[in-house]
Amino acid sequence: MLARSEEAIAATVALALVGALFLVWALVRASVAMVPWAVGLLAVGYVVALVVHGRHLDEAAPLVAVGLFLCAELASWSIDERFAIPTERAVMLARTFALGALAFASLAVGALAVGLSAAPIGSGLAWTVLGAASVVGIVGAAVVLARRT
């Protein structure tokens, strides 16, 4: 199968390296427009690595997603700090708190989604209630986070 060949492994490494080089380029040149391309290539490299190794469910996926999110946000923040506009301490603290809260919430939602997808398929009222509660929880978390921004 082509997906598990040596060429696919080389492509995975190449994608990750190009993504990392794009991120370095974005930070050196202070180009916010390059950050999404870098993070996108890193994410594609991760997905290709999952396909190459034949994994359908990766328990580390929420951590990888939060890592990519923090990478993009902190790179953009780093580039924004190069401008000579002074930022008040309250704004910095609010941005830090919002970034931490978003990272924690996305890790929790991702872990919940991976955990529920790994659970064996069953039938009955208990599984129906658990599924409905998880959907309500995810939508509720999205609404709370949307109201804060």
Tab-separated table of C-alpha atoms in Angstrom:
chain	number	residue	atom	x	y	z
A	1	MET	CA	0.000	0.000	0.000
A	2	LEU	CA	1.361	3.404	-1.000
A	3	ALA	CA	0.317	5.117	2.251
A	4	ARG	CA	2.643	2.888	4.278
A	5	SER	CA	5.619	3.030	1.935
A	6	GLU	CA	8.982	4.663	2.546
A	7	GLU	CA	8.051	7.481	0.139
A	8	ALA	CA	5.160	8.446	2.400
A	9	ILE	CA	7.449	8.616	5.418
A	10	ALA	CA	9.830	10.855	3.485
A	11	ALA	CA	6.897	13.052	2.461
A	12	THR	CA	5.809	13.331	6.093
A	13	VAL	CA	9.255	14.458	7.183
A	14	ALA	CA	9.459	16.874	4.254
A	15	LEU	CA	6.070	18.414	5.118
A	16	ALA	CA	7.076	18.858	8.745
A	17	LEU	CA	10.394	20.436	7.781
A	18	VAL	CA	8.771	22.820	5.301
A	19	GLY	CA	6.195	23.775	7.929
A	20	ALA	CA	8.938	24.421	10.477
A	21	LEU	CA	10.896	26.487	7.943
A	22	PHE	CA	7.761	28.517	7.158
A	23	LEU	CA	7.346	29.185	10.874
A	24	VAL	CA	10.971	30.295	11.207
A	25	TRP	CA	10.556	32.487	8.119
A	26	ALA	CA	7.383	34.023	9.571
A	27	LEU	CA	9.134	34.813	12.851
A	28	VAL	CA	12.308	36.184	11.259
A	29	ARG	CA	10.462	38.306	8.674
A	30	ALA	CA	7.607	39.242	11.051
A	31	SER	CA	5.057	37.959	8.554
A	32	VAL	CA	1.756	37.123	10.226
A	33	ALA	CA	0.411	35.921	6.865
A	34	MET	CA	2.908	33.023	6.843
A	35	VAL	CA	1.899	31.633	10.253
A	36	PRO	CA	-1.282	29.845	9.034
A	37	TRP	CA	0.665	28.229	6.200
A	38	ALA	CA	3.302	26.967	8.626
A	39	VAL	CA	0.770	25.564	11.070
A	40	GLY	CA	-1.285	24.091	8.226
A	41	LEU	CA	1.744	22.242	6.842
A	42	LEU	CA	2.595	20.943	10.315
A	43	ALA	CA	-0.981	19.702	10.713
A	44	VAL	CA	-0.925	18.010	7.291
A	45	GLY	CA	2.363	16.357	8.230
A	46	TYR	CA	0.733	15.014	11.404
A	47	VAL	CA	-2.230	13.633	9.469
A	48	VAL	CA	0.040	12.002	6.897
A	49	ALA	CA	2.042	10.440	9.738
A	50	LEU	CA	-1.176	8.972	11.141
A	51	VAL	CA	-2.049	7.502	7.750
A	52	VAL	CA	1.473	6.127	7.274
A	53	HIS	CA	1.368	4.369	10.629
A	54	GLY	CA	-2.159	3.084	9.993
A	55	ARG	CA	-3.705	4.646	13.083
A	56	HIS	CA	-7.399	5.415	12.984
A	57	LEU	CA	-7.611	6.992	16.426
A	58	ASP	CA	-4.768	8.865	18.053
A	59	GLU	CA	-5.199	9.559	21.751
A	60	ALA	CA	-2.635	12.370	21.496
A	61	ALA	CA	-4.661	14.266	18.873
A	62	PRO	CA	-6.096	16.792	21.381
A	63	LEU	CA	-2.582	17.572	22.610
A	64	VAL	CA	-1.310	18.004	19.070
A	65	ALA	CA	-4.254	20.277	18.238
A	66	VAL	CA	-3.653	22.437	21.311
A	67	GLY	CA	0.064	22.531	20.507
A	68	LEU	CA	-0.619	23.744	16.973
A	69	PHE	CA	-3.125	26.293	18.284
A	70	LEU	CA	-0.629	27.635	20.835
A	71	CYS	CA	2.115	27.649	18.202
A	72	ALA	CA	0.025	29.824	15.889
A	73	GLU	CA	-1.197	32.164	18.612
A	74	LEU	CA	2.175	32.638	20.268
A	75	ALA	CA	3.904	33.168	16.917
A	76	SER	CA	1.331	35.816	15.988
A	77	TRP	CA	1.682	37.412	19.413
A	78	SER	CA	5.461	37.437	19.060
A	79	ILE	CA	5.191	39.185	15.707
A	80	ASP	CA	2.669	41.691	17.091
A	81	GLU	CA	5.037	42.601	19.929
A	82	ARG	CA	7.643	43.863	17.464
A	83	PHE	CA	5.632	46.989	16.756
A	84	ALA	CA	6.511	50.007	18.874
A	85	ILE	CA	2.983	50.376	20.261
A	86	PRO	CA	2.979	50.075	24.065
A	87	THR	CA	0.480	47.601	25.459
A	88	GLU	CA	-1.131	48.047	28.841
A	89	ARG	CA	-0.636	45.379	31.461
A	90	ALA	CA	-4.383	44.718	31.748
A	91	VAL	CA	-4.573	43.952	28.021
A	92	MET	CA	-1.617	41.581	28.242
A	93	LEU	CA	-3.146	39.774	31.214
A	94	ALA	CA	-6.535	39.505	29.476
A	95	ARG	CA	-4.899	38.124	26.330
A	96	THR	CA	-2.879	35.641	28.367
A	97	PHE	CA	-5.950	34.507	30.289
A	98	ALA	CA	-8.014	34.169	27.092
A	99	LEU	CA	-5.275	32.160	25.394
A	100	GLY	CA	-4.945	29.820	28.369
A	101	ALA	CA	-8.720	29.413	28.675
A	102	LEU	CA	-9.094	28.651	24.958
A	103	ALA	CA	-6.246	26.133	25.073
A	104	PHE	CA	-7.713	24.403	28.130
A	105	ALA	CA	-11.256	24.383	26.708
A	106	SER	CA	-10.121	23.010	23.356
A	107	LEU	CA	-8.073	20.332	25.112
A	108	ALA	CA	-11.103	19.352	27.195
A	109	VAL	CA	-13.438	19.233	24.189
A	110	GLY	CA	-10.883	17.321	22.121
A	111	ALA	CA	-10.279	14.811	24.899
A	112	LEU	CA	-14.031	14.360	25.297
A	113	ALA	CA	-14.458	13.789	21.560
A	114	VAL	CA	-11.577	11.286	21.401
A	115	GLY	CA	-12.785	9.533	24.535
A	116	LEU	CA	-16.322	9.182	23.207
A	117	SER	CA	-15.113	7.984	19.826
A	118	ALA	CA	-12.992	5.313	21.529
A	119	ALA	CA	-15.889	4.043	23.632
A	120	PRO	CA	-17.502	0.841	22.409
A	121	ILE	CA	-20.755	1.268	20.589
A	122	GLY	CA	-23.630	0.252	22.763
A	123	SER	CA	-27.319	0.695	22.874
A	124	GLY	CA	-29.740	1.788	25.472
A	125	LEU	CA	-30.833	4.789	27.398
A	126	ALA	CA	-27.498	5.368	29.178
A	127	TRP	CA	-25.579	5.811	25.902
A	128	THR	CA	-28.276	8.069	24.500
A	129	VAL	CA	-28.157	10.289	27.590
A	130	LEU	CA	-24.330	10.359	27.527
A	131	GLY	CA	-24.297	11.323	23.853
A	132	ALA	CA	-26.886	14.059	24.333
A	133	ALA	CA	-25.065	15.413	27.391
A	134	SER	CA	-21.767	15.557	25.525
A	135	VAL	CA	-23.318	17.463	22.626
A	136	VAL	CA	-24.967	19.914	25.030
A	137	GLY	CA	-21.646	20.339	26.843
A	138	ILE	CA	-19.708	21.040	23.655
A	139	VAL	CA	-22.281	23.540	22.386
A	140	GLY	CA	-22.459	25.164	25.830
A	141	ALA	CA	-18.680	25.558	25.971
A	142	ALA	CA	-18.681	27.103	22.489
A	143	VAL	CA	-21.398	29.577	23.489
A	144	VAL	CA	-19.573	30.582	26.688
A	145	LEU	CA	-16.325	31.100	24.816
A	146	ALA	CA	-18.070	33.057	22.053
A	147	ARG	CA	-19.668	35.415	24.574
A	148	ARG	CA	-16.319	36.154	26.221
A	149	THR	CA	-14.723	37.351	22.996
